[in-house]
Amino acid sequence: MSNIDLTKNEVEEDKHQEDEVFFSVDVVINNFIHRVLDIEDCASNFITLAVSNYQANAERLKLELAECQDLLKSEEEQEKKLIAVRRFRQCDREVERHNNSNPVEVLEKSLFISLFSAFDKYIGDLIAVIYSINPELYKNINREIQLSEALTYNSIEELREVILDKEIETIKRKSYIEQFNDLEKRFSIKLTKFEAWPVFIEMSQRRNLFTHCDGIVSKQYLDICKSVGYKSKNIPSVGEQLKIGGEYFYHSCHIMVQVAVMLGQTLWRKTSPGCISEIDESLNSLIFDFLHTEDWSKSITLCKYAKDLPKISDDLMERMFSINYSIALKAIGENSAAKKVLDTKDWTATTYDFRLAYAVICDDFEEAGNLMCRIGKEGDLVSEMAYHDWPLFRDFRESTEFFENYEKVFGYKYSSKLNSIVDKKDSEISELAVVNES
């Protein structure tokens, strides 16, 4: 057996290659988030449909049984009664099938398990990209390979890729506790010191129960949950059957996004300490996307994570995190908390753009209107399109102060620009439909 050194003595990467790597890390994180959102959409659309169909089928069967009973009790001729008997027997079988079916539970379990399938792929993709950022990490892979096998590969790069694939498969076969411990050792960083860690592990153990024993609680499930400090008002007993339900399911989706983003961001920052600016931009973009879709809970969770980062690229980004955090808090009615977040910094000496954001969040629409005029058509952060789609202006856009000052700045009414945007989007949708048809 021979140990193969998979590192190169010199690793040279030009700026184009670095950009591709950062893009890849960003894509890995975003792809996982979209898979979780897909699963949420499936739950929202198809579980609701399954409930509706189940109830409609129950009503249909009740009606048909009642009709059969009425016919059997009537004075109709014998031939019609025989038809009613056959139909009654068929209905009886359908009722038995209906009473033993549970499509809602099947969908819930399937979608819940799919969350972890997506996360398993995410782990593999993330590790692969992280190693591509820093090939020196290959030194920590202690895997033996037959020299005869090594010689079958055309290049050291091909061999390294095969070895990493095997390493990733080994990691993915471990429990999540073991996976995170492994990653902590590989990257010399703490990854499990966050509030949602016990909840994440309980979710993974529940997934195991649904996968292998139809949700029946085992001693192993309870022991593992206890070992990570999981606490709940209703701890089940061995032999009980766990359920999912809407609240638990959507909370699990939330936790999955949180864990994935925090893991990806933490490893990215650890392995690329000189590129914090690009990494902060990626995180801020994720937060903005959730603000834009009005997913306030995910926005708040990621803003809390951003706020507590040990290192942020610059004051501008730190203020952007604070503003986005305040936007989300205000959206859920936490106005005082939103202002408290902003008041940790002095905004009086900042640009008009930041002062506008402060005024809007504090509901000082008169001052906000004045600042719009001072900024003009293009500011450091605020442009015309920002007034249309930045969640910061969600409430301000409905005020008289906004309409009046928008027209002063741009020379036409807000509604006319809005109509042109709608027409453009309609045209884009039509063009896309034509492309898809062809």
Short mmCIF file of C-alpha atoms in Angstrom, two decimals:
data_model
loop_
_atom_site.label_atom_id
_atom_site.label_comp_id
_atom_site.label_asym_id
_atom_site.label_seq_id
_atom_site.Cartn_x
_atom_site.Cartn_y
_atom_site.Cartn_z
CA MET A 1 0.00 0.00 0.00
CA SER A 2 1.22 3.51 -0.73
CA ASN A 3 0.14 6.85 0.72
CA ILE A 4 -0.26 9.35 -2.09
CA ASP A 5 0.42 13.06 -1.43
CA LEU A 6 -2.51 14.76 -3.11
CA THR A 7 -1.27 18.34 -2.69
CA LYS A 8 0.66 20.38 -5.22
CA ASN A 9 3.85 22.11 -4.16
CA GLU A 10 2.60 25.33 -5.69
CA VAL A 11 -1.04 26.29 -6.22
CA GLU A 12 -1.56 29.28 -8.51
CA GLU A 13 -5.03 30.66 -9.11
CA ASP A 14 -5.78 33.78 -11.11
CA LYS A 15 -8.63 36.16 -10.31
CA HIS A 16 -10.96 34.48 -12.81
CA GLN A 17 -10.56 31.14 -11.05
CA GLU A 18 -11.17 32.76 -7.66
CA ASP A 19 -14.38 34.34 -8.95
CA GLU A 20 -15.55 30.94 -10.21
CA VAL A 21 -14.88 29.41 -6.78
CA PHE A 22 -16.83 32.11 -4.94
CA PHE A 23 -19.64 31.78 -7.43
CA SER A 24 -19.68 28.04 -6.81
CA VAL A 25 -19.88 28.41 -3.03
CA ASP A 26 -22.67 30.90 -3.42
CA VAL A 27 -24.49 28.57 -5.81
CA VAL A 28 -24.17 25.57 -3.49
CA ILE A 29 -25.82 27.51 -0.64
CA ASN A 30 -28.50 29.01 -2.87
CA ASN A 31 -29.32 25.69 -4.53
CA PHE A 32 -29.98 24.09 -1.16
CA ILE A 33 -32.19 26.98 -0.06
CA HIS A 34 -34.25 26.65 -3.23
CA ARG A 35 -34.67 22.91 -2.61
CA VAL A 36 -36.03 23.68 0.85
CA LEU A 37 -38.35 26.32 -0.60
CA ASP A 38 -39.50 23.77 -3.20
CA ILE A 39 -40.32 21.34 -0.40
CA GLU A 40 -42.23 24.06 1.45
CA ASP A 41 -44.19 24.84 -1.72
CA CYS A 42 -45.02 21.17 -2.22
CA ALA A 43 -46.28 20.95 1.34
CA SER A 44 -48.36 24.09 0.98
CA ASN A 45 -49.89 23.06 -2.35
CA PHE A 46 -50.26 19.28 -2.24
CA ILE A 47 -50.95 18.57 1.43
CA THR A 48 -53.79 21.07 1.28
CA LEU A 49 -55.03 19.36 -1.87
CA ALA A 50 -54.75 15.93 -0.23
CA VAL A 51 -56.84 17.10 2.73
CA SER A 52 -59.47 18.51 0.38
CA ASN A 53 -59.60 15.34 -1.74
CA TYR A 54 -59.80 13.13 1.35
CA GLN A 55 -62.72 15.09 2.75
CA ALA A 56 -64.49 15.20 -0.63
CA ASN A 57 -64.11 11.43 -1.00
CA ALA A 58 -65.58 10.90 2.47
CA GLU A 59 -68.62 13.02 1.57
CA ARG A 60 -69.06 11.15 -1.72
CA LEU A 61 -68.98 7.77 0.01
CA LYS A 62 -71.50 8.89 2.65
CA LEU A 63 -73.87 10.07 -0.06
CA GLU A 64 -73.56 6.86 -2.09
CA LEU A 65 -74.10 4.66 0.98
CA ALA A 66 -77.19 6.66 1.90
CA GLU A 67 -78.57 6.27 -1.63
CA CYS A 68 -77.96 2.51 -1.52
CA GLN A 69 -79.71 2.22 1.85
CA ASP A 70 -82.71 4.22 0.62
CA LEU A 71 -83.01 2.02 -2.45
CA LEU A 72 -82.82 -1.19 -0.41
CA LYS A 73 -85.56 0.03 1.92
CA SER A 74 -87.82 1.14 -0.91
CA GLU A 75 -90.50 -0.82 -2.75
CA GLU A 76 -88.48 -0.86 -5.97
CA GLU A 77 -88.39 -4.00 -8.10
CA GLN A 78 -85.96 -6.76 -7.22
CA GLU A 79 -83.58 -6.08 -10.12
CA LYS A 80 -82.90 -2.53 -8.94
CA LYS A 81 -82.33 -3.80 -5.40
CA LEU A 82 -79.74 -6.27 -6.68
CA ILE A 83 -77.92 -3.40 -8.40
CA ALA A 84 -78.07 -1.48 -5.11
CA VAL A 85 -76.59 -4.47 -3.24
CA ARG A 86 -73.67 -4.69 -5.65
CA ARG A 87 -73.08 -0.96 -5.38
CA PHE A 88 -73.31 -1.18 -1.58
CA ARG A 89 -70.61 -3.87 -1.50
CA GLN A 90 -68.37 -1.79 -3.72
CA CYS A 91 -68.91 1.27 -1.50
CA ASP A 92 -68.17 -0.85 1.55
CA ARG A 93 -64.77 -1.78 0.12
CA GLU A 94 -64.08 1.84 -0.81
CA VAL A 95 -64.99 2.95 2.72
CA GLU A 96 -62.59 0.43 4.19
CA ARG A 97 -59.84 1.68 1.88
CA HIS A 98 -60.67 5.29 2.73
CA ASN A 99 -60.63 4.64 6.49
CA ASN A 100 -57.24 2.96 6.24
CA SER A 101 -55.65 5.59 4.03
CA ASN A 102 -53.70 8.61 5.24
CA PRO A 103 -52.29 10.52 2.26
CA VAL A 104 -51.60 13.62 4.35
CA GLU A 105 -49.32 11.73 6.70
CA VAL A 106 -47.56 10.02 3.79
CA LEU A 107 -46.90 13.37 2.11
CA GLU A 108 -45.69 14.95 5.36
CA LYS A 109 -43.26 12.11 6.04
CA SER A 110 -42.00 12.00 2.45
CA LEU A 111 -41.37 15.75 2.30
CA PHE A 112 -39.80 15.76 5.76
CA ILE A 113 -37.39 12.99 4.75
CA SER A 114 -36.66 14.88 1.51
CA LEU A 115 -35.31 17.77 3.58
CA PHE A 116 -32.52 15.55 4.79
CA SER A 117 -31.85 14.07 1.37
CA ALA A 118 -31.30 17.62 0.13
CA PHE A 119 -29.10 18.41 3.13
CA ASP A 120 -26.97 15.30 2.54
CA LYS A 121 -26.31 16.45 -1.02
CA TYR A 122 -25.58 19.95 0.26
CA ILE A 123 -22.93 18.63 2.65
CA GLY A 124 -21.17 16.82 -0.19
CA ASP A 125 -21.32 19.79 -2.56
CA LEU A 126 -20.13 22.19 0.13
CA ILE A 127 -17.11 20.09 1.08
CA ALA A 128 -16.15 19.67 -2.58
CA VAL A 129 -16.22 23.45 -3.16
CA ILE A 130 -14.37 24.21 0.07
CA TYR A 131 -11.56 21.84 -0.95
CA SER A 132 -11.40 23.48 -4.36
CA ILE A 133 -10.81 26.81 -2.61
CA ASN A 134 -7.89 25.46 -0.61
CA PRO A 135 -6.14 22.41 -2.09
CA GLU A 136 -3.82 22.38 0.94
CA LEU A 137 -6.70 20.70 2.79
CA TYR A 138 -5.92 17.53 0.86
CA LYS A 139 -2.97 17.04 3.21
CA ASN A 140 -5.44 16.14 5.95
CA ILE A 141 -6.96 13.26 4.00
CA ASN A 142 -5.44 10.07 5.36
CA ARG A 143 -6.65 7.58 2.80
CA GLU A 144 -4.60 4.77 1.34
CA ILE A 145 -4.80 3.67 -2.27
CA GLN A 146 -3.15 0.89 -4.20
CA LEU A 147 -0.35 2.19 -6.40
CA SER A 148 -1.73 0.09 -9.24
CA GLU A 149 -5.05 1.91 -8.93
CA ALA A 150 -3.38 5.31 -8.70
CA LEU A 151 -1.53 4.68 -11.96
CA THR A 152 -4.84 4.16 -13.82
CA TYR A 153 -5.67 7.87 -13.57
CA ASN A 154 -4.51 10.33 -16.21
CA SER A 155 -3.53 13.13 -13.84
CA ILE A 156 -3.05 14.02 -10.21
CA GLU A 157 -6.14 16.24 -10.47
CA GLU A 158 -8.28 13.28 -11.52
CA LEU A 159 -6.87 11.16 -8.68
CA ARG A 160 -7.53 13.93 -6.17
CA GLU A 161 -11.12 14.22 -7.34
CA VAL A 162 -11.72 10.48 -6.92
CA ILE A 163 -10.14 10.47 -3.46
CA LEU A 164 -12.23 13.46 -2.36
CA ASP A 165 -15.42 11.80 -3.66
CA LYS A 166 -14.66 8.74 -1.53
CA GLU A 167 -13.90 10.95 1.47
CA ILE A 168 -17.19 12.81 1.05
CA GLU A 169 -19.14 9.54 0.82
CA THR A 170 -17.49 8.39 4.05
CA ILE A 171 -18.50 11.62 5.80
CA LYS A 172 -22.09 11.45 4.50
CA ARG A 173 -22.55 7.93 5.88
CA LYS A 174 -21.94 9.24 9.41
CA SER A 175 -24.58 10.69 11.73
CA TYR A 176 -24.89 14.46 11.75
CA ILE A 177 -23.24 14.63 15.15
CA GLU A 178 -20.27 12.69 13.75
CA GLN A 179 -20.27 14.74 10.54
CA PHE A 180 -20.07 18.05 12.38
CA ASN A 181 -17.41 16.70 14.75
CA ASP A 182 -15.44 15.57 11.71
CA LEU A 183 -15.74 18.99 10.07
CA GLU A 184 -14.73 20.72 13.30
CA LYS A 185 -11.49 18.71 13.37
CA ARG A 186 -10.78 19.18 9.67
CA PHE A 187 -11.20 22.94 9.78
CA SER A 188 -10.24 23.62 13.42
CA ILE A 189 -13.44 25.50 14.15
CA LYS A 190 -16.52 25.15 16.35
CA LEU A 191 -19.68 24.36 14.43
CA THR A 192 -22.20 23.15 17.01
CA LYS A 193 -22.27 26.05 19.49
CA PHE A 194 -25.57 27.55 18.42
CA GLU A 195 -29.02 27.54 19.97
CA ALA A 196 -30.76 25.45 17.29
CA TRP A 197 -28.21 22.58 17.36
CA PRO A 198 -30.27 20.32 19.71
CA VAL A 199 -33.39 20.95 17.61
CA PHE A 200 -31.51 20.06 14.42
CA ILE A 201 -30.30 16.80 15.94
CA GLU A 202 -33.77 15.91 17.20
CA MET A 203 -35.08 16.49 13.68
CA SER A 204 -32.46 14.17 12.24
CA GLN A 205 -33.28 11.48 14.78
CA ARG A 206 -36.98 11.84 14.02
CA ARG A 207 -36.12 11.40 10.34
CA ASN A 208 -34.40 8.13 11.24
CA LEU A 209 -37.50 6.95 13.09
CA PHE A 210 -39.76 7.72 10.13
CA THR A 211 -37.34 6.09 7.72
CA HIS A 212 -36.82 2.85 9.63
CA CYS A 213 -39.68 2.27 12.07
CA ASP A 214 -42.69 4.42 11.12
CA GLY A 215 -41.95 7.05 13.77
CA ILE A 216 -41.96 4.68 16.77
CA VAL A 217 -39.80 6.20 19.52
CA SER A 218 -36.73 4.20 20.51
CA LYS A 219 -34.38 4.45 23.46
CA GLN A 220 -31.61 5.50 21.06
CA TYR A 221 -33.69 8.47 19.91
CA LEU A 222 -34.24 9.61 23.50
CA ASP A 223 -30.60 9.06 24.51
CA ILE A 224 -29.23 11.06 21.57
CA CYS A 225 -31.70 13.90 22.11
CA LYS A 226 -30.72 14.03 25.78
CA SER A 227 -26.99 13.97 24.96
CA VAL A 228 -27.24 17.20 22.92
CA GLY A 229 -29.46 18.97 25.45
CA TYR A 230 -32.71 18.82 23.52
CA LYS A 231 -35.62 20.09 25.61
CA SER A 232 -39.33 19.93 24.91
CA LYS A 233 -42.56 20.30 26.86
CA ASN A 234 -43.70 16.90 25.61
CA ILE A 235 -40.86 14.37 25.63
CA PRO A 236 -42.28 11.10 24.23
CA SER A 237 -41.80 7.67 25.77
CA VAL A 238 -40.34 4.58 24.17
CA GLY A 239 -42.97 2.98 21.94
CA GLU A 240 -44.94 6.15 21.21
CA GLN A 241 -45.46 7.07 17.57
CA LEU A 242 -44.29 10.54 16.57
CA LYS A 243 -46.16 12.78 14.16
CA ILE A 244 -45.11 15.79 12.15
CA GLY A 245 -47.90 18.32 11.59
CA GLY A 246 -47.71 21.69 9.89
CA GLU A 247 -46.06 23.68 12.67
CA TYR A 248 -43.27 21.16 13.20
CA PHE A 249 -42.74 20.69 9.45
CA TYR A 250 -42.33 24.38 8.59
CA HIS A 251 -40.17 24.97 11.65
CA SER A 252 -37.94 22.13 10.44
CA CYS A 253 -37.61 23.84 7.05
CA HIS A 254 -36.62 27.03 8.87
CA ILE A 255 -33.97 25.22 10.93
CA MET A 256 -32.59 23.50 7.83
CA VAL A 257 -32.04 26.84 6.10
CA GLN A 258 -30.44 28.29 9.22
CA VAL A 259 -28.05 25.37 9.72
CA ALA A 260 -27.08 25.20 6.05
CA VAL A 261 -26.37 28.92 5.70
CA MET A 262 -24.45 29.11 8.97
CA LEU A 263 -22.40 26.02 8.11
CA GLY A 264 -21.62 27.20 4.59
CA GLN A 265 -20.80 30.74 5.67
CA THR A 266 -18.64 29.61 8.59
CA LEU A 267 -16.53 27.20 6.51
CA TRP A 268 -16.29 29.72 3.68
CA ARG A 269 -15.01 32.41 6.05
CA LYS A 270 -12.55 30.00 7.65
CA THR A 271 -11.02 28.86 4.37
CA SER A 272 -11.10 32.26 2.60
CA PRO A 273 -10.24 34.85 5.27
CA GLY A 274 -9.06 37.34 2.67
CA CYS A 275 -12.38 37.43 0.85
CA ILE A 276 -14.78 38.48 3.60
CA SER A 277 -16.27 41.24 1.46
CA GLU A 278 -17.58 38.79 -1.17
CA ILE A 279 -18.84 36.44 1.53
CA ASP A 280 -20.68 39.25 3.34
CA GLU A 281 -22.27 40.27 0.03
CA SER A 282 -23.52 36.72 -0.43
CA LEU A 283 -25.06 36.64 3.05
CA ASN A 284 -26.67 40.04 2.61
CA SER A 285 -28.13 38.91 -0.72
CA LEU A 286 -29.72 35.89 0.97
CA ILE A 287 -31.25 38.12 3.64
CA PHE A 288 -32.57 40.52 1.00
CA ASP A 289 -34.19 37.63 -0.91
CA PHE A 290 -36.07 36.52 2.21
CA LEU A 291 -37.10 40.10 2.93
CA HIS A 292 -38.35 40.42 -0.62
CA THR A 293 -40.53 37.31 -0.28
CA GLU A 294 -41.65 38.54 3.16
CA ASP A 295 -40.25 35.47 4.89
CA TRP A 296 -39.58 37.47 8.01
CA SER A 297 -38.62 34.59 10.31
CA LYS A 298 -35.77 33.41 8.07
CA SER A 299 -34.66 37.00 7.54
CA ILE A 300 -34.50 37.61 11.27
CA THR A 301 -32.59 34.40 11.94
CA LEU A 302 -29.94 35.19 9.31
CA CYS A 303 -29.70 38.82 10.48
CA LYS A 304 -29.04 37.65 14.03
CA TYR A 305 -26.28 35.41 12.71
CA ALA A 306 -24.82 38.29 10.66
CA LYS A 307 -25.00 40.66 13.63
CA ASP A 308 -22.97 38.29 15.82
CA LEU A 309 -20.25 37.54 13.26
CA PRO A 310 -16.78 38.04 14.74
CA LYS A 311 -15.63 39.88 11.63
CA ILE A 312 -17.58 41.88 9.05
CA SER A 313 -15.89 43.35 6.00
CA ASP A 314 -16.63 47.02 6.67
CA ASP A 315 -18.93 49.54 8.34
CA LEU A 316 -21.11 49.78 5.23
CA MET A 317 -21.96 46.09 5.33
CA GLU A 318 -22.47 46.15 9.08
CA ARG A 319 -25.02 48.95 8.64
CA MET A 320 -26.74 47.04 5.83
CA PHE A 321 -27.15 44.05 8.15
CA SER A 322 -28.62 46.34 10.82
CA ILE A 323 -31.07 47.95 8.40
CA ASN A 324 -32.27 44.61 7.04
CA TYR A 325 -32.64 43.27 10.57
CA SER A 326 -34.75 46.29 11.49
CA ILE A 327 -36.90 45.92 8.36
CA ALA A 328 -37.79 42.34 9.34
CA LEU A 329 -38.47 43.22 12.97
CA LYS A 330 -40.72 46.11 12.01
CA ALA A 331 -42.62 43.87 9.56
CA ILE A 332 -43.69 41.59 12.43
CA GLY A 333 -44.74 44.52 14.60
CA GLU A 334 -41.57 44.79 16.68
CA ASN A 335 -41.15 48.50 16.06
CA SER A 336 -39.30 49.30 19.29
CA ALA A 337 -36.92 46.38 18.74
CA ALA A 338 -36.28 47.57 15.18
CA LYS A 339 -35.38 51.06 16.39
CA LYS A 340 -33.22 49.60 19.15
CA VAL A 341 -31.15 47.72 16.57
CA LEU A 342 -30.62 50.94 14.59
CA ASP A 343 -29.81 53.02 17.65
CA THR A 344 -26.71 50.96 18.40
CA LYS A 345 -25.09 53.13 15.72
CA ASP A 346 -24.93 56.85 14.95
CA TRP A 347 -26.67 57.60 11.64
CA THR A 348 -26.46 61.41 11.67
CA ALA A 349 -23.06 61.53 9.96
CA THR A 350 -23.80 58.87 7.36
CA THR A 351 -24.89 59.29 3.75
CA TYR A 352 -28.39 60.48 2.86
CA ASP A 353 -29.20 56.91 1.82
CA PHE A 354 -28.65 55.55 5.32
CA ARG A 355 -30.42 58.49 6.89
CA LEU A 356 -33.38 57.82 4.59
CA ALA A 357 -33.46 54.19 5.76
CA TYR A 358 -33.41 55.32 9.40
CA ALA A 359 -36.24 57.80 8.83
CA VAL A 360 -38.42 55.25 7.02
CA ILE A 361 -37.99 52.59 9.70
CA CYS A 362 -38.80 55.17 12.38
CA ASP A 363 -41.94 56.19 10.43
CA ASP A 364 -40.68 59.75 9.99
CA PHE A 365 -42.12 59.99 6.49
CA GLU A 366 -41.82 63.78 6.28
CA GLU A 367 -38.06 63.56 6.82
CA ALA A 368 -37.88 60.58 4.48
CA GLY A 369 -39.53 62.63 1.73
CA ASN A 370 -37.03 65.47 2.22
CA LEU A 371 -34.15 63.01 2.02
CA MET A 372 -35.54 61.57 -1.23
CA CYS A 373 -35.19 65.00 -2.79
CA ARG A 374 -31.66 65.42 -1.43
CA ILE A 375 -30.59 62.04 -2.81
CA GLY A 376 -32.07 62.78 -6.23
CA LYS A 377 -32.34 60.20 -8.96
CA GLU A 378 -29.33 58.15 -7.89
CA GLY A 379 -27.74 57.77 -4.46
CA ASP A 380 -24.96 55.59 -3.10
CA LEU A 381 -27.42 52.78 -2.34
CA VAL A 382 -30.81 54.03 -3.46
CA SER A 383 -31.87 54.10 -7.11
CA GLU A 384 -35.27 54.48 -8.73
CA MET A 385 -35.83 50.71 -8.84
CA ALA A 386 -34.99 50.50 -5.14
CA TYR A 387 -38.08 52.59 -4.43
CA HIS A 388 -40.10 49.94 -6.26
CA ASP A 389 -38.69 46.71 -4.87
CA TRP A 390 -36.62 47.32 -1.71
CA PRO A 391 -38.63 45.95 1.24
CA LEU A 392 -37.43 48.97 3.24
CA PHE A 393 -40.03 51.09 1.47
CA ARG A 394 -42.92 48.63 1.86
CA ASP A 395 -45.03 50.95 4.07
CA PHE A 396 -43.51 54.23 2.91
CA ARG A 397 -44.60 53.48 -0.68
CA GLU A 398 -48.24 53.86 0.40
CA SER A 399 -47.81 57.34 1.90
CA THR A 400 -48.62 60.73 0.44
CA GLU A 401 -45.08 61.90 1.23
CA PHE A 402 -43.67 59.16 -0.98
CA PHE A 403 -45.91 59.87 -3.99
CA GLU A 404 -45.32 63.61 -3.87
CA ASN A 405 -41.54 63.42 -3.53
CA TYR A 406 -41.17 60.62 -6.05
CA GLU A 407 -42.78 62.86 -8.67
CA LYS A 408 -40.52 65.77 -7.64
CA VAL A 409 -37.38 63.65 -8.05
CA PHE A 410 -38.19 61.78 -11.27
CA GLY A 411 -40.58 64.14 -13.00
CA TYR A 412 -43.45 61.67 -13.38
CA LYS A 413 -45.88 59.84 -11.15
CA TYR A 414 -44.94 56.64 -9.32
CA SER A 415 -47.96 54.88 -10.87
CA SER A 416 -46.82 55.60 -14.44
CA LYS A 417 -43.42 54.07 -13.79
CA LEU A 418 -45.09 51.14 -12.07
CA ASN A 419 -47.25 50.55 -15.15
CA SER A 420 -44.20 50.49 -17.41
CA ILE A 421 -42.53 47.95 -15.10
CA VAL A 422 -45.64 45.77 -15.22
CA ASP A 423 -45.71 45.96 -19.03
CA LYS A 424 -42.05 44.96 -19.21
CA LYS A 425 -42.58 41.99 -16.90
CA ASP A 426 -45.63 40.93 -18.90
CA SER A 427 -43.55 41.02 -22.08
CA GLU A 428 -40.80 38.97 -20.47
CA ILE A 429 -43.30 36.34 -19.33
CA SER A 430 -44.81 36.17 -22.83
CA GLU A 431 -41.37 35.75 -24.42
CA LEU A 432 -40.51 33.01 -21.93
CA ALA A 433 -43.77 31.20 -22.72
CA VAL A 434 -42.95 31.29 -26.46
CA VAL A 435 -39.47 29.90 -25.79
CA ASN A 436 -40.86 27.08 -23.67
CA GLU A 437 -43.47 26.20 -26.30
CA SER A 438 -40.80 25.96 -29.00
#
